[in-house]
Amino acid sequence: MSIRAYRAALSELLESTSLTIASEVCFKLWDDYISNGIYLNPEYVKADIACAEGHLTNPPEVLPEEGIEINPGSRCFAFYLCDDQQRGCLMQTELRLSNRLTTSELRQHKKNVLSLIRLFGRYNPYFGRRGVHA
């Protein structure tokens, strides 16, 4: 899945719920998955939102893979446009992944992350300016 398609899928899911739930989902996605180099399958995000809204659903018989591969990566490179909170998020993921990824893999992940941080900023102030460059 491309980063653009992944971001669009997340955006659609986040827009379909309340701002409070979207904010919590963004933080959970960031803290548990994306900052650790894992892109959670949108089906799992959809299930998390349903649970948070109080809609308990039956899981399918065969679950999809939890993580997905992002290819090709984001071409976003305007790190200089980040505010302090966004830079902090980038540093957090760099610290968590610097021992596991090569320099080029880490740079690509940071580009992908920056694209997602800007999306998450629409819903949660932890990720910086709301709606800027999103």
Rosetta silent file (secondary structure, phi, psi, omega in degrees, C-alpha in Angstrom):
SEQUENCE: MSIRAYRAALSELLESTSLTIASEVCFKLWDDYISNGIYLNPEYVKADIACAEGHLTNPPEVLPEEGIEINPGSRCFAFYLCDDQQRGCLMQTELRLSNRLTTSELRQHKKNVLSLIRLFGRYNPYFGRRGVHA
SCORE:     score description
SCORE:     0.000 S_00000001
   1 L     0.000  138.947  178.224    0.000    0.000    0.000 S_00000001
   2 L   -78.524  158.723  178.915    1.313    3.454   -0.783 S_00000001
   3 H   -63.614  -34.076  179.003    1.665    6.057    1.961 S_00000001
   4 H   -64.148  -44.909  179.158   -0.869    8.201    0.095 S_00000001
   5 H   -67.347  -39.695  179.279   -3.462    5.377    0.105 S_00000001
   6 H   -63.086  -46.341 -179.886   -2.681    4.566    3.748 S_00000001
   7 H   -63.539  -39.908  178.359   -3.044    8.206    4.768 S_00000001
   8 H   -64.848  -40.934  178.460   -6.315    8.501    2.814 S_00000001
   9 H   -63.886  -44.200  178.127   -7.693    5.376    4.509 S_00000001
  10 H   -63.751  -43.248 -179.656   -6.759    6.716    7.953 S_00000001
  11 H   -59.986  -44.053  179.226   -8.207   10.132    7.131 S_00000001
  12 H   -62.112  -43.388  179.476  -11.509    8.589    6.046 S_00000001
  13 H   -66.134  -42.282 -178.308  -11.716    6.522    9.239 S_00000001
  14 H   -68.792  -34.864  178.148  -10.814    9.461   11.484 S_00000001
  15 H   -69.394  -23.383 -175.498  -13.337   11.742    9.763 S_00000001
  16 L   -82.051   -1.288 -177.717  -16.076    9.167   10.345 S_00000001
  17 L  -126.246  179.188  179.863  -15.907    9.449   14.137 S_00000001
  18 L   -72.550  159.994 -179.817  -16.000   12.149   16.799 S_00000001
  19 H   -62.019  -37.963 -179.645  -13.028   14.444   17.382 S_00000001
  20 H   -63.100  -47.165  179.863  -12.450   12.969   20.861 S_00000001
  21 H   -67.422  -42.186  178.927  -12.240    9.395   19.582 S_00000001
  22 H   -59.966  -40.098  179.077  -10.146   10.428   16.581 S_00000001
  23 H   -61.375  -46.074  179.570   -7.718   12.190   18.923 S_00000001
  24 H   -66.889  -39.147  178.852   -7.292    9.079   21.073 S_00000001
  25 H   -63.797  -42.794  178.040   -6.957    6.796   18.049 S_00000001
  26 H   -58.525  -46.596 -178.646   -4.231    9.049   16.605 S_00000001
  27 H   -64.943  -42.318  179.438   -2.265    8.954   19.841 S_00000001
  28 H   -63.659  -44.292  178.053   -2.644    5.179   20.198 S_00000001
  29 H   -58.289  -44.783 -178.514   -1.589    4.632   16.584 S_00000001
  30 H   -65.456  -54.334 -170.980    1.429    6.836   17.100 S_00000001
  31 H   -70.142  -37.897 -176.288    2.581    5.545   20.469 S_00000001
  32 H   -90.339  -26.529 -171.222    1.961    1.838   19.953 S_00000001
  33 H  -125.736  -67.987 -167.960    2.680    1.387   16.266 S_00000001
  34 H   -62.696  -42.798  179.495    3.907    4.124   13.934 S_00000001
  35 H   -67.243  -14.365  177.269    6.674    5.533   16.145 S_00000001
  36 H  -101.410   10.021  175.132    7.917    1.941   16.436 S_00000001
  37 L    86.376   14.917 -179.175    8.019    1.429   12.670 S_00000001
  38 L  -114.676  128.411  176.182    4.739   -0.486   12.297 S_00000001
  39 E  -100.480  105.571 -175.031    1.942    0.714   10.024 S_00000001
  40 E   -67.684  134.277  178.345   -1.247   -0.772   11.499 S_00000001
  41 L   -56.041  132.406 -179.650   -3.672   -2.266    9.001 S_00000001
  42 H   -56.815  -25.355  176.918   -6.651    0.107    8.541 S_00000001
  43 H   -63.092  -36.290  177.502   -9.021   -2.784    9.333 S_00000001
  44 H   -71.594  -36.142  176.987   -7.632   -2.820   12.877 S_00000001
  45 H   -63.849  -43.634  178.231   -7.992    0.957   13.128 S_00000001
  46 H   -58.956  -42.544  178.684  -11.613    0.602   12.023 S_00000001
  47 H   -66.152  -39.959  177.765  -12.172   -2.029   14.747 S_00000001
  48 H   -61.616  -41.738  179.373  -10.541    0.210   17.384 S_00000001
  49 H   -65.250  -43.790  179.169  -12.855    3.070   16.416 S_00000001
  50 H   -60.024  -42.921  178.211  -15.898    0.791   16.533 S_00000001
  51 H   -64.497  -42.056 -179.870  -14.946   -0.408   20.022 S_00000001
  52 H   -65.322  -31.250  178.362  -14.358    3.151   21.224 S_00000001
  53 L   -82.077   -6.891  179.189  -17.798    4.142   19.910 S_00000001
  54 L    90.888   12.063  177.781  -19.357    1.223   21.758 S_00000001
  55 L   -97.910   95.898  178.964  -20.101   -0.880   18.684 S_00000001
  56 L   -76.989  129.202 -177.544  -18.826   -4.307   19.524 S_00000001
  57 L  -119.015  154.679  174.698  -18.239   -6.256   16.358 S_00000001
  58 L   -84.608  131.613  179.554  -17.527   -9.883   15.654 S_00000001
  59 L   -71.081  153.130  176.197  -14.088  -10.377   14.168 S_00000001
  60 L   -67.048  160.673 -178.878  -13.813  -12.069   10.786 S_00000001
  61 L   -62.229  -38.138  179.502  -12.821  -15.731   10.744 S_00000001
  62 L  -115.960  115.953  179.584   -9.480  -14.895    9.160 S_00000001
  63 L   -81.652  141.069  174.783   -7.753  -11.784   10.475 S_00000001
  64 L   -71.261  166.924  175.035   -5.582   -9.736    8.122 S_00000001
  65 L   -58.668  142.476 -178.073   -1.941   -9.117    8.971 S_00000001
  66 L   -68.032  -46.341  179.513   -1.613   -6.557   11.746 S_00000001
  67 E  -100.522  152.840  177.174    1.097   -4.526   10.062 S_00000001
  68 E  -123.054  159.669  178.598    1.238   -3.546    6.409 S_00000001
  69 L   -92.184  129.962  177.791    4.106   -2.681    4.095 S_00000001
  70 L   -98.977  118.167 -179.542    4.240    0.913    2.867 S_00000001
  71 L  -156.071  131.021   -8.083    5.609    1.146   -0.654 S_00000001
  72 L   -75.556  166.120 -176.338    6.494    3.473   -2.240 S_00000001
  73 L   -82.856  174.624  179.270    7.264    5.826    0.572 S_00000001
  74 L   -68.545  148.223  174.180    6.442    9.477    1.045 S_00000001
  75 L  -101.177    6.402  179.627    8.456   12.078   -0.801 S_00000001
  76 L   -60.512  124.311 -177.814    7.717   14.622    1.908 S_00000001
  77 L  -136.525    8.655 -174.705   11.035   16.207    2.840 S_00000001
  78 L   -85.002   62.082 -179.841   10.152   19.613    4.233 S_00000001
  79 H   -62.397  -26.426 -178.302   11.411   18.906    7.742 S_00000001
  80 H   -68.758  -15.252  178.003   12.172   22.610    8.122 S_00000001
  81 H   -86.218   -2.473 -178.466    8.407   23.350    8.117 S_00000001
  82 L   -71.701  146.770  169.826    7.866   21.316   11.300 S_00000001
  83 L   -89.177 -179.927 -175.227    6.966   22.989   14.540 S_00000001
  84 H   -62.263  -37.981 -179.890    8.605   21.954   17.825 S_00000001
  85 H   -66.699  -41.430  178.804    5.993   19.306   18.637 S_00000001
  86 H   -65.910  -40.291  176.181    6.354   17.682   15.211 S_00000001
  87 H   -62.183  -38.908  177.698   10.154   17.706   15.545 S_00000001
  88 H   -61.509  -40.635  177.364    9.762   16.055   18.928 S_00000001
  89 H   -64.305  -42.288  178.584    7.694   13.272   17.368 S_00000001
  90 H   -63.192  -40.713  178.798   10.335   12.775   14.663 S_00000001
  91 H   -66.017  -38.455  179.027   13.076   12.612   17.295 S_00000001
  92 H   -60.231  -46.710 -179.479   11.046   10.101   19.310 S_00000001
  93 H   -69.178  -33.968  177.197   10.743    7.740   16.361 S_00000001
  94 H   -64.122  -43.261  178.686   14.415    8.223   15.488 S_00000001
  95 H   -63.771  -39.123 -179.028   15.458    7.272   19.028 S_00000001
  96 H   -71.251  -30.478 -171.053   13.215    4.213   19.005 S_00000001
  97 H  -112.032   -5.388 -173.258   14.335    2.944   15.593 S_00000001
  98 L   -60.895  -27.366  179.538   17.935    4.106   15.101 S_00000001
  99 L   -85.639  -16.145 -175.667   19.338    0.735   16.220 S_00000001
 100 L  -103.524  -21.073 -175.900   16.988   -1.337   14.055 S_00000001
 101 L  -116.424  152.624  173.018   16.959    0.510   10.711 S_00000001
 102 L   -72.430  168.306 -179.220   19.631    1.585    8.281 S_00000001
 103 H   -60.015  -43.628 -179.386   20.118    5.305    7.736 S_00000001
 104 H   -69.144  -37.473  176.961   18.194    5.277    4.446 S_00000001
 105 H   -65.176  -41.129  179.596   15.348    3.186    5.930 S_00000001
 106 H   -65.559  -41.973  178.609   15.133    5.550    8.903 S_00000001
 107 H   -61.882  -43.461  178.738   15.075    8.594    6.642 S_00000001
 108 H   -65.297  -41.006  178.222   12.253    7.086    4.567 S_00000001
 109 H   -62.447  -40.829  179.287   10.319    6.164    7.696 S_00000001
 110 H   -63.830  -36.101  176.020   10.706    9.724    8.990 S_00000001
 111 H   -64.464  -43.858  177.850    9.306   11.052    5.702 S_00000001
 112 H   -62.616  -44.258 -179.019    6.316    8.719    6.024 S_00000001
 113 H   -61.684  -41.793 -179.262    5.895    9.661    9.670 S_00000001
 114 H   -60.249  -40.583  177.106    5.956   13.372    8.888 S_00000001
 115 H   -61.054  -42.281 -179.366    3.072   12.892    6.475 S_00000001
 116 H   -73.959  -35.893  177.394    1.074   11.046    9.156 S_00000001
 117 H   -59.897  -40.851  179.847    1.998   13.524   11.920 S_00000001
 118 H   -66.208  -35.911  174.547    0.520   16.296    9.816 S_00000001
 119 H   -66.127  -47.414 -177.652   -2.686   14.293    9.419 S_00000001
 120 H   -63.384  -28.033  178.282   -2.830   13.518   13.147 S_00000001
 121 L   -61.143  -20.402  176.646   -2.358   17.224   13.924 S_00000001
 122 L   -68.332  -26.998 -170.450   -5.906   17.796   12.675 S_00000001
 123 L  -113.706  -22.664 -173.731   -7.283   15.718   15.538 S_00000001
 124 L  -140.292  121.936 -177.948   -4.790   15.853   18.416 S_00000001
 125 H   -65.354  -14.603  176.386   -2.748   18.888   19.573 S_00000001
 126 H   -58.207  -27.464 -175.084    0.071   16.540   20.662 S_00000001
 127 H   -97.237   17.856  172.690    1.069   16.423   16.980 S_00000001
 128 L    98.855 -159.159 -174.345    1.501   20.147   16.467 S_00000001
 129 L   -58.839  131.869 -177.543   -0.374   22.809   14.593 S_00000001
 130 L   -72.490  120.527  172.365   -3.877   21.772   13.678 S_00000001
 131 L    77.425   -1.279 -179.117   -4.409   21.423    9.961 S_00000001
 132 L   -77.512  127.740  178.990   -1.146   23.067    8.891 S_00000001
 133 L    59.552   21.585 -177.245    0.365   21.367    5.819 S_00000001
 134 L   -84.642    0.000    0.000   -2.119   18.509    6.209 S_00000001
